[in-house]
Amino acid sequence: KLQSVNVNDYQGNPFQMDVTYRGFTASPQIGSPQGLSVFFDGIRVNEPFGDVVNWDMLPMNALGGFDLIPGSNPLYGLNTLGGALTMKTKSGFTDKGFSAEILAGSFGRKQLQASGGWNNANKEKGSWDTAGDFAAFGAVNLFMEDGWRDNSPSRVNQAFGKFEWQGERASLAFSTLGVVNKLVGNGTVPQELYREDPSAVFTSPDETRNRLIQFQIAGAFDVNDKVNITGQVYHRQSNRKSSTGDIIDYESFNNPEAGARHVASRRAALGESIICALADSDRDGIPNYYVLDDANYYPFLDSKNTIPGVPGGFDYSLATLNAPLPQDLRDALRASLNNNPVIDGDSNSGAIVAASLEGGSAALSDITRTNNPVVSFTDVDMAVKRIFFAAPINAATCVDNLSGVGNPLNENKLNQSQGVLVAEPARDRDGANDVPTVGKGSGVAEGTPTAIITKSDVAQSSQGANVQINFNLDQHKFMVGSAIEHSSSDYIAKQRLGTLDNDRNVSNDPLKLGEEYYWADHDATINQFEGSSTTKSLYASETWSPTQNLNLSFSARYNHTHVQNAIAPRVAGRLLTDFTFYNKFLSTGGAVVVPGDTIADSPFDLSKPLPAGNPYTGANLITYLPAASEEYSYHRINPAIGATWQAKPNLNLYANWSQGTRVPSSVELGCAYDGTLVTKDNGQTYQPRSIAEGRGCSLPSTLSGDPYLPQVKAQTIEGGARGKFGEFMEWNISAYRTDLKDDIYMTSLTPELSFFQDIGKTRRQGIEFGLAGEYGKSDFRINYSLTEATFQSNFKTISPNNSSRAYHGIDENMIQVKSGNVMPGVPFNNINFSWGYKVTPKFKINTSVVAHGDSFLRGNENNAHTPSEGPIVIRQIKGQNVAIKLPDNKYSGKAAGYAVLNMNARYDFGSGWSASMLVNNVLDKKYYTAGRLGINPIAPSTYGAIGPGGFNYNSNEWIPSQFISAGAPRGVWLSMSYDFDASKKTLPPSSALNTEPNLADIEKPSNAPSAEELALASQLDKIKALPLIKHTQLSTKAAAQEVTNSVETWRKALATNQAEAYLALYAPSFAPAGLSHSQWVEKAKLKFATETVTASEVSDVVIAPEGKRMVAVFNQTLTKGAQQQATLKVLTFELKDGQWQITREHSMPTNAKMAVPN
């Protein structure tokens, strides 16, 4: 029913929707362009990490109402770029009683909603007070469903509680909210898959677990009837854990820039010892060695003698095994080996030590490193000797370079650059990198990762306090206040490599992956992050009413925000071919020192690679940079002005201008795009720093220390009119424009690697029109909005799957966005239509149609992506330029427009019981709300091997696609509800319209009053018609006069059949027994339409204070044609937003012989 609002279901879960209003978003997805502030009882619920809104943490059955405030109103603080949504919960003072609803139906959905309110009214004998001093309210929502898509179950558990006290001048409320949810929304799917099976998911799981605990204390104090003070403090703490399984992205799988290809590996055969083992018989940390006199060096080399199991050509009889060495030399050897049991030929610890002792002395004068396998030294007798390590224990099978003789049997089995055993025949895991077939290879399915599992944990907390003073004067409504908010968030994300099964479920089984993958059985911590922000604010507003029908408003807010981040960015290495990700077999002089004489004494399994990052190897698995500390401050004054003019009783005109800002969130600062050009490929080419260094974000994951982003600034101008045709047709029309400067936009290099980029200026503008009315048994509402969201600056952004992207050079994979291009995800035309028909007084049917025009997909920001033939591009494969024909693109880059028909019906059985049926998507329409451009590895094959789930192991054959957010199919749900209003048992009955007495009471044979009437009469006796001037303060006299004027306005509205003026006197919380406020409004309008009041008179009016309320007691004579009805009326007024409004109403026949004050 809300204008300019549309919903995008990117995650495929009813609790994880993107809500868009006028082109601005409130979304649970990190990375969405947040621009709406959302408040729950005055608490900002935009989370610290990314300003996201977790809709699953808001219990809807606890809400008493909500307001959508358009524009950049500064009073609602930061992030209010396009609007603010404020939600207010129910209260035990106004929502007494118990209600419950049970729902079940399609997709395995089951839901229980229950709420109850209580207050201590009517506890004292003879009291008619309907509020009391204490009240409590609670609500519970339990939801579970299997989901309409495969593997998509969700569980939602919400509980809300509130306890309140109110006195004559003060009130205090304590509330708490707890949430424990498990949501599964398996994201977008390629359009090809959706056509084949609409319920299918691309990959699973995609699970989010949300927990929340929230506390709030709010209070108010009336200084007098014109001034009051309000304030609140709150604490909110949440935790979000997610686990997602995604198909591996193109960049990680293919890695077109790697110098060495990703050669497929194999596992060692039984008994095949690959790593050389050097025996250390005396266990002194130095492998067995031979000492040879320098004079015997050449005879040793020329010998034809051999030793079984040892490479021939050496005469070991000329050398001495483990001969004594000078202690300084032994220490030098140990130091050179770092006292480690592993000699890594690729690191310094594997180099051979050359040492010489100064003539005749034992002092070590020099130690050098050399690749010569033989070390010479001079002993104390000035004799030159040579030392070399003994042959490996497993010299027959290992790759041996330490003894000076390579083993030709094994040299070709080991890819030395990658440290893996090469499968035969040698092939790249990605067939696109196969040289002999010029990129037309099959690839290798066995042992190749096809998926990545990401687990993230976000812990967030926020605390805040505010206080404001409100002045309610005759012509001025002035408010001044201050607020402080502090928030912090801790984030950690880890990844593992995985594989797909035939249903594209992602799992991690190290036995299915190559042994070289350290990340197959270890978590790769891709980032750790801590961030906090503190915002201090001063704000004020003034509404001046120079005349009765003209209001001028002025407001301003000053915000000062201090942001601190500590971000531990990872290194650029993130690809399958990056060696720092590998477990490795030791080669090029690598060996393990065995403390003993046999392989059984080895501390490692010599048939398996040593784990990457093992401290003995010296390998640099992942070298985390020091935590990057960022500290920024933002401040700004945001003003707003506006005017409303009641030109006629049925015509209101308004206009306003406002300015708001949004400070970049910690995640946006951490993932900011750095376009500084840096050299790569030894200075031959240039690339933006963020791309060259891989400093992006796998949302909601990787962060990196990145450039400063300025705060986003928004200015909104709006004008419009609203009114009514006759009494029962309402209309509104408005036009608006919101201009943003330094807007922040998320761009994606891959589905997993994203950046936040300052894109300059953007604009949202549009026209809104609404019409609502009712006649007889029917009512209808239609809302239309034209929404145009455009970029207003030229900029380049990454879009690797856009058909118009650059294919070579500095701008490779980039598109040029121009001023005027339409922003993705925002339909131009939007229509909401609803119609209701009351078949009987107890049975009503409602229908609604939601229609949206087409919209561009993410990745098509330049609006230039079109169906096109795949181009021929030049790629390098192992240094060779190869021409590759890319697959054709078949899609438009748009989400088509759609219209969905929904229906519901409700039957009231009476006594609080009712049943409802809800049917969504009645016509079972297939549609999708949004999406993104992407590439699909589940592709038909000409060359590539096809693995589980249809994965194609030749990335050249992956097809361009549209990944869409599909709408749910037809769903049918039945519900049964029970509404027990405790006031029915304790309060006198009120009429349906509260404008006439209960005729059944008038026609009673007996004039004896009821028990409730006697209780009310007893209380009324206390309200004497004494001159208020003698007994009250001036403020009370003023309040009494205002209530008297309201009673007169109430009377005139009835006498002249002015339904709108009559309804405007009642508070939004007003609801007679058995009805909600909206149901009462519906009935009241129907009465005005069908029953004409010819006269309404009041007499004997008594106004008196009752705590914080004012009570009006009077006799009413209502004339309808020839019929005249006499009633005793009691109206309870409360001050709401500067106006005295009716919160309770009671009617009794005057022949009840009740005591009426004189």
PDB file of C-alpha atoms in Angstrom, residues 171 217-223 227-233 465-471 480-482:
ATOM      1  CA  SER A 171       6.176   7.991  32.752  1.00  0.00           C
ATOM      2  CA  ILE A 217      14.630   2.519  29.049  1.00  0.00           C
ATOM      3  CA  ALA A 218      12.510   5.479  27.953  1.00  0.00           C
ATOM      4  CA  GLY A 219      10.913   8.192  30.033  1.00  0.00           C
ATOM      5  CA  ALA A 220       8.960  11.419  29.890  1.00  0.00           C
ATOM      6  CA  PHE A 221       8.346  14.206  32.362  1.00  0.00           C
ATOM      7  CA  ASP A 222       5.747  16.956  32.032  1.00  0.00           C
ATOM      8  CA  VAL A 223       7.178  20.190  33.373  1.00  0.00           C
ATOM      9  CA  VAL A 227       6.663  21.744  28.240  1.00  0.00           C
ATOM     10  CA  ASN A 228       7.810  18.185  28.612  1.00  0.00           C
ATOM     11  CA  ILE A 229      11.118  16.342  28.574  1.00  0.00           C
ATOM     12  CA  THR A 230      11.648  12.947  26.957  1.00  0.00           C
ATOM     13  CA  GLY A 231      14.662  10.701  26.794  1.00  0.00           C
ATOM     14  CA  GLN A 232      15.916   7.174  26.340  1.00  0.00           C
ATOM     15  CA  VAL A 233      18.963   4.958  26.743  1.00  0.00           C
ATOM     16  CA  ALA A 465      21.133   7.958  24.664  1.00  0.00           C
ATOM     17  CA  ASN A 466      19.150  11.038  23.797  1.00  0.00           C
ATOM     18  CA  VAL A 467      17.186  13.702  25.565  1.00  0.00           C
ATOM     19  CA  GLN A 468      14.938  16.400  24.178  1.00  0.00           C
ATOM     20  CA  ILE A 469      12.771  19.216  25.464  1.00  0.00           C
ATOM     21  CA  ASN A 470       9.435  19.844  23.753  1.00  0.00           C
ATOM     22  CA  PHE A 471       7.549  23.135  23.894  1.00  0.00           C
ATOM     23  CA  VAL A 480      15.609  20.865  21.029  1.00  0.00           C
ATOM     24  CA  GLY A 481      17.627  17.764  21.814  1.00  0.00           C
ATOM     25  CA  SER A 482      20.930  15.985  21.859  1.00  0.00           C
TER      26      SER A 482
END
